[in-house]
mmCIF file of C-alpha atoms in Angstrom:
data_model
loop_
_atom_site.group_PDB
_atom_site.id
_atom_site.type_symbol
_atom_site.label_atom_id
_atom_site.label_comp_id
_atom_site.label_asym_id
_atom_site.label_seq_id
_atom_site.Cartn_x
_atom_site.Cartn_y
_atom_site.Cartn_z
ATOM 1 C CA UNK A 1 68.973 42.370 -12.362
ATOM 2 C CA UNK A 2 68.642 45.574 -10.355
ATOM 3 C CA UNK A 3 65.701 46.935 -8.434
ATOM 4 C CA UNK A 4 65.388 50.689 -7.803
ATOM 5 C CA UNK A 5 62.693 52.156 -5.577
ATOM 6 C CA UNK A 6 62.275 55.929 -5.873
ATOM 7 C CA UNK A 7 59.155 56.062 -3.708
ATOM 8 C CA UNK A 8 57.887 58.923 -5.869
ATOM 9 C CA UNK A 9 59.885 61.347 -3.762
ATOM 10 C CA UNK A 10 61.023 64.501 -5.532
ATOM 11 C CA UNK A 11 64.412 64.451 -3.797
ATOM 12 C CA UNK A 12 65.263 61.297 -5.788
ATOM 13 C CA UNK A 13 64.331 62.750 -9.183
ATOM 14 C CA UNK A 14 67.948 63.536 -10.043
ATOM 15 C CA UNK A 15 68.681 59.797 -9.875
ATOM 16 C CA UNK A 16 65.806 58.798 -12.139
ATOM 17 C CA UNK A 17 67.391 59.572 -15.475
ATOM 18 C CA UNK A 18 70.806 58.294 -14.377
ATOM 19 C CA UNK A 19 69.484 54.820 -13.641
ATOM 20 C CA UNK A 20 66.879 54.670 -16.396
ATOM 21 C CA UNK A 21 69.438 55.496 -19.083
ATOM 22 C CA UNK A 22 71.601 52.602 -17.946
ATOM 23 C CA UNK A 23 68.740 50.113 -18.308
ATOM 24 C CA UNK A 24 68.077 49.191 -21.948
ATOM 25 C CA UNK A 25 65.698 46.313 -21.168
ATOM 26 C CA UNK A 26 63.696 47.622 -18.230
ATOM 27 C CA UNK A 27 60.580 46.699 -16.366
ATOM 28 C CA UNK A 28 59.071 49.700 -14.622
ATOM 29 C CA UNK A 29 56.611 49.283 -11.775
ATOM 30 C CA UNK A 30 54.506 52.411 -11.364
ATOM 31 C CA UNK A 31 52.560 52.418 -8.124
ATOM 32 C CA UNK A 32 49.547 54.704 -7.881
ATOM 33 C CA UNK A 33 46.980 55.279 -5.187
ATOM 34 C CA UNK A 34 43.544 54.074 -6.212
ATOM 35 C CA UNK A 35 42.055 56.532 -3.730
ATOM 36 C CA UNK A 36 43.509 59.675 -5.336
ATOM 37 C CA UNK A 37 41.215 61.808 -7.514
ATOM 38 C CA UNK A 38 41.387 60.883 -11.194
ATOM 39 C CA UNK A 39 43.061 64.153 -12.277
ATOM 40 C CA UNK A 40 45.933 63.483 -9.864
ATOM 41 C CA UNK A 41 46.232 59.875 -11.064
ATOM 42 C CA UNK A 42 46.375 61.060 -14.689
ATOM 43 C CA UNK A 43 48.990 63.709 -13.902
ATOM 44 C CA UNK A 44 51.210 61.260 -12.002
ATOM 45 C CA UNK A 45 50.973 58.532 -14.650
ATOM 46 C CA UNK A 46 51.705 61.048 -17.429
ATOM 47 C CA UNK A 47 54.781 62.249 -15.509
ATOM 48 C CA UNK A 48 56.206 58.746 -15.159
ATOM 49 C CA UNK A 49 55.463 57.764 -18.765
ATOM 50 C CA UNK A 50 57.128 60.935 -20.060
ATOM 51 C CA UNK A 51 60.166 60.214 -17.882
ATOM 52 C CA UNK A 52 60.358 56.614 -19.103
ATOM 53 C CA UNK A 53 60.219 57.736 -22.720
ATOM 54 C CA UNK A 54 62.727 60.551 -22.234
ATOM 55 C CA UNK A 55 65.331 58.513 -20.388
ATOM 56 C CA UNK A 56 65.075 54.916 -21.539
ATOM 57 C CA UNK A 57 64.752 52.855 -24.661
ATOM 58 C CA UNK A 58 60.997 52.624 -24.219
ATOM 59 C CA UNK A 59 60.641 50.360 -27.260
ATOM 60 C CA UNK A 60 62.161 47.630 -25.105
ATOM 61 C CA UNK A 61 60.696 48.749 -21.798
ATOM 62 C CA UNK A 62 57.584 47.408 -20.188
ATOM 63 C CA UNK A 63 55.421 48.814 -17.442
ATOM 64 C CA UNK A 64 53.539 47.138 -14.647
ATOM 65 C CA UNK A 65 50.895 49.454 -13.245
ATOM 66 C CA UNK A 66 50.031 48.842 -9.589
ATOM 67 C CA UNK A 67 47.147 50.447 -7.774
ATOM 68 C CA UNK A 68 47.548 50.546 -4.016
ATOM 69 C CA UNK A 69 44.646 50.903 -1.650
ATOM 70 C CA UNK A 70 42.392 48.259 -3.180
ATOM 71 C CA UNK A 71 41.018 47.687 0.316
ATOM 72 C CA UNK A 72 39.456 51.169 0.196
ATOM 73 C CA UNK A 73 37.376 50.534 -2.927
ATOM 74 C CA UNK A 74 34.429 49.013 -1.103
ATOM 75 C CA UNK A 75 34.107 45.966 -3.331
ATOM 76 C CA UNK A 76 35.114 43.270 -0.870
ATOM 77 C CA UNK A 77 36.619 40.344 -2.749
ATOM 78 C CA UNK A 78 36.041 42.151 -6.061
ATOM 79 C CA UNK A 79 38.577 44.876 -5.194
ATOM 80 C CA UNK A 80 41.182 43.553 -7.649
ATOM 81 C CA UNK A 81 38.699 43.638 -10.530
ATOM 82 C CA UNK A 82 37.517 47.105 -9.500
ATOM 83 C CA UNK A 83 41.122 48.334 -9.331
ATOM 84 C CA UNK A 84 41.947 46.847 -12.720
ATOM 85 C CA UNK A 85 38.835 48.524 -14.060
ATOM 86 C CA UNK A 86 40.325 51.834 -12.906
ATOM 87 C CA UNK A 87 43.933 51.247 -13.991
ATOM 88 C CA UNK A 88 43.487 49.967 -17.541
ATOM 89 C CA UNK A 89 41.217 52.848 -18.681
ATOM 90 C CA UNK A 90 43.566 55.289 -16.910
ATOM 91 C CA UNK A 91 46.528 53.864 -18.863
ATOM 92 C CA UNK A 92 44.608 54.065 -22.146
ATOM 93 C CA UNK A 93 43.454 57.651 -21.547
ATOM 94 C CA UNK A 94 46.896 58.945 -20.535
ATOM 95 C CA UNK A 95 48.632 57.253 -23.460
ATOM 96 C CA UNK A 96 46.048 58.696 -25.841
ATOM 97 C CA UNK A 97 46.564 62.194 -24.405
ATOM 98 C CA UNK A 98 50.352 61.935 -24.651
ATOM 99 C CA UNK A 99 50.214 60.576 -28.197
ATOM 100 C CA UNK A 100 47.960 63.492 -29.179
ATOM 101 C CA UNK A 101 50.708 65.847 -27.962
ATOM 102 C CA UNK A 102 52.954 64.285 -30.623
ATOM 103 C CA UNK A 103 56.061 62.083 -30.809
ATOM 104 C CA UNK A 104 55.091 59.872 -27.904
ATOM 105 C CA UNK A 105 54.988 56.095 -27.924
ATOM 106 C CA UNK A 106 53.673 54.370 -24.857
ATOM 107 C CA UNK A 107 55.990 51.714 -23.515
ATOM 108 C CA UNK A 108 54.762 48.162 -23.629
ATOM 109 C CA UNK A 109 52.097 47.704 -20.968
ATOM 110 C CA UNK A 110 52.232 44.263 -19.485
ATOM 111 C CA UNK A 111 49.823 44.074 -16.598
ATOM 112 C CA UNK A 112 48.010 45.931 -13.865
ATOM 113 C CA UNK A 113 47.412 44.892 -10.292
ATOM 114 C CA UNK A 114 45.213 46.402 -7.594
ATOM 115 C CA UNK A 115 46.666 45.462 -4.238
ATOM 116 C CA UNK A 116 46.080 45.844 -0.529
ATOM 117 C CA UNK A 117 49.599 46.822 0.523
ATOM 118 C CA UNK A 118 48.853 46.218 4.177
ATOM 119 C CA UNK A 119 48.639 42.457 3.667
ATOM 120 C CA UNK A 120 51.708 40.495 2.603
ATOM 121 C CA UNK A 121 49.490 37.518 1.788
ATOM 122 C CA UNK A 122 47.116 39.535 -0.421
ATOM 123 C CA UNK A 123 46.314 37.412 -3.493
ATOM 124 C CA UNK A 124 47.012 40.264 -5.913
ATOM 125 C CA UNK A 125 50.302 41.005 -4.116
ATOM 126 C CA UNK A 126 51.369 37.376 -4.582
ATOM 127 C CA UNK A 127 50.403 37.600 -8.267
ATOM 128 C CA UNK A 128 52.439 40.803 -8.605
ATOM 129 C CA UNK A 129 55.519 39.171 -7.043
ATOM 130 C CA UNK A 130 55.170 36.215 -9.410
ATOM 131 C CA UNK A 131 54.767 38.497 -12.408
ATOM 132 C CA UNK A 132 57.872 40.527 -11.543
ATOM 133 C CA UNK A 133 59.884 37.306 -11.192
ATOM 134 C CA UNK A 134 58.557 36.132 -14.568
ATOM 135 C CA UNK A 135 59.676 39.421 -16.157
ATOM 136 C CA UNK A 136 63.106 38.933 -14.614
ATOM 137 C CA UNK A 137 63.329 35.485 -16.202
ATOM 138 C CA UNK A 138 62.207 36.899 -19.553
ATOM 139 C CA UNK A 139 64.935 39.555 -19.450
ATOM 140 C CA UNK A 140 67.632 37.105 -18.384
ATOM 141 C CA UNK A 141 66.652 34.573 -21.048
ATOM 142 C CA UNK A 142 66.196 37.132 -23.840
ATOM 143 C CA UNK A 143 69.220 39.012 -22.535
#
């Protein structure tokens, strides 16, 4: 089980395809800012989904979509639900757009989480950690 963090930085893009190709049964965690304008969110998600499809066996890959900045949504304790209400429609819209371009299959979408990254004890952050560990177990057991 390997964990690679590219931090979205362009200077790591040369490594993306190298590591993704070597991972036939991958779980990708795409982290997006919930405070970015929707066009930027769509562009970033489309970039990562295209890269996943181009460089991995996306039929066996799954994606966890994480929205950071849930604390900025103004919903108090409902921030996780608000964030999920942003992420799931975003996923659906981007996949639909990419499929309309032709020959694109969205990787399996497992779950989305809206988190407050400033708090290690954030409930959604704890759920995310648990979910990633569960995916690890699934991969090891299905191996």
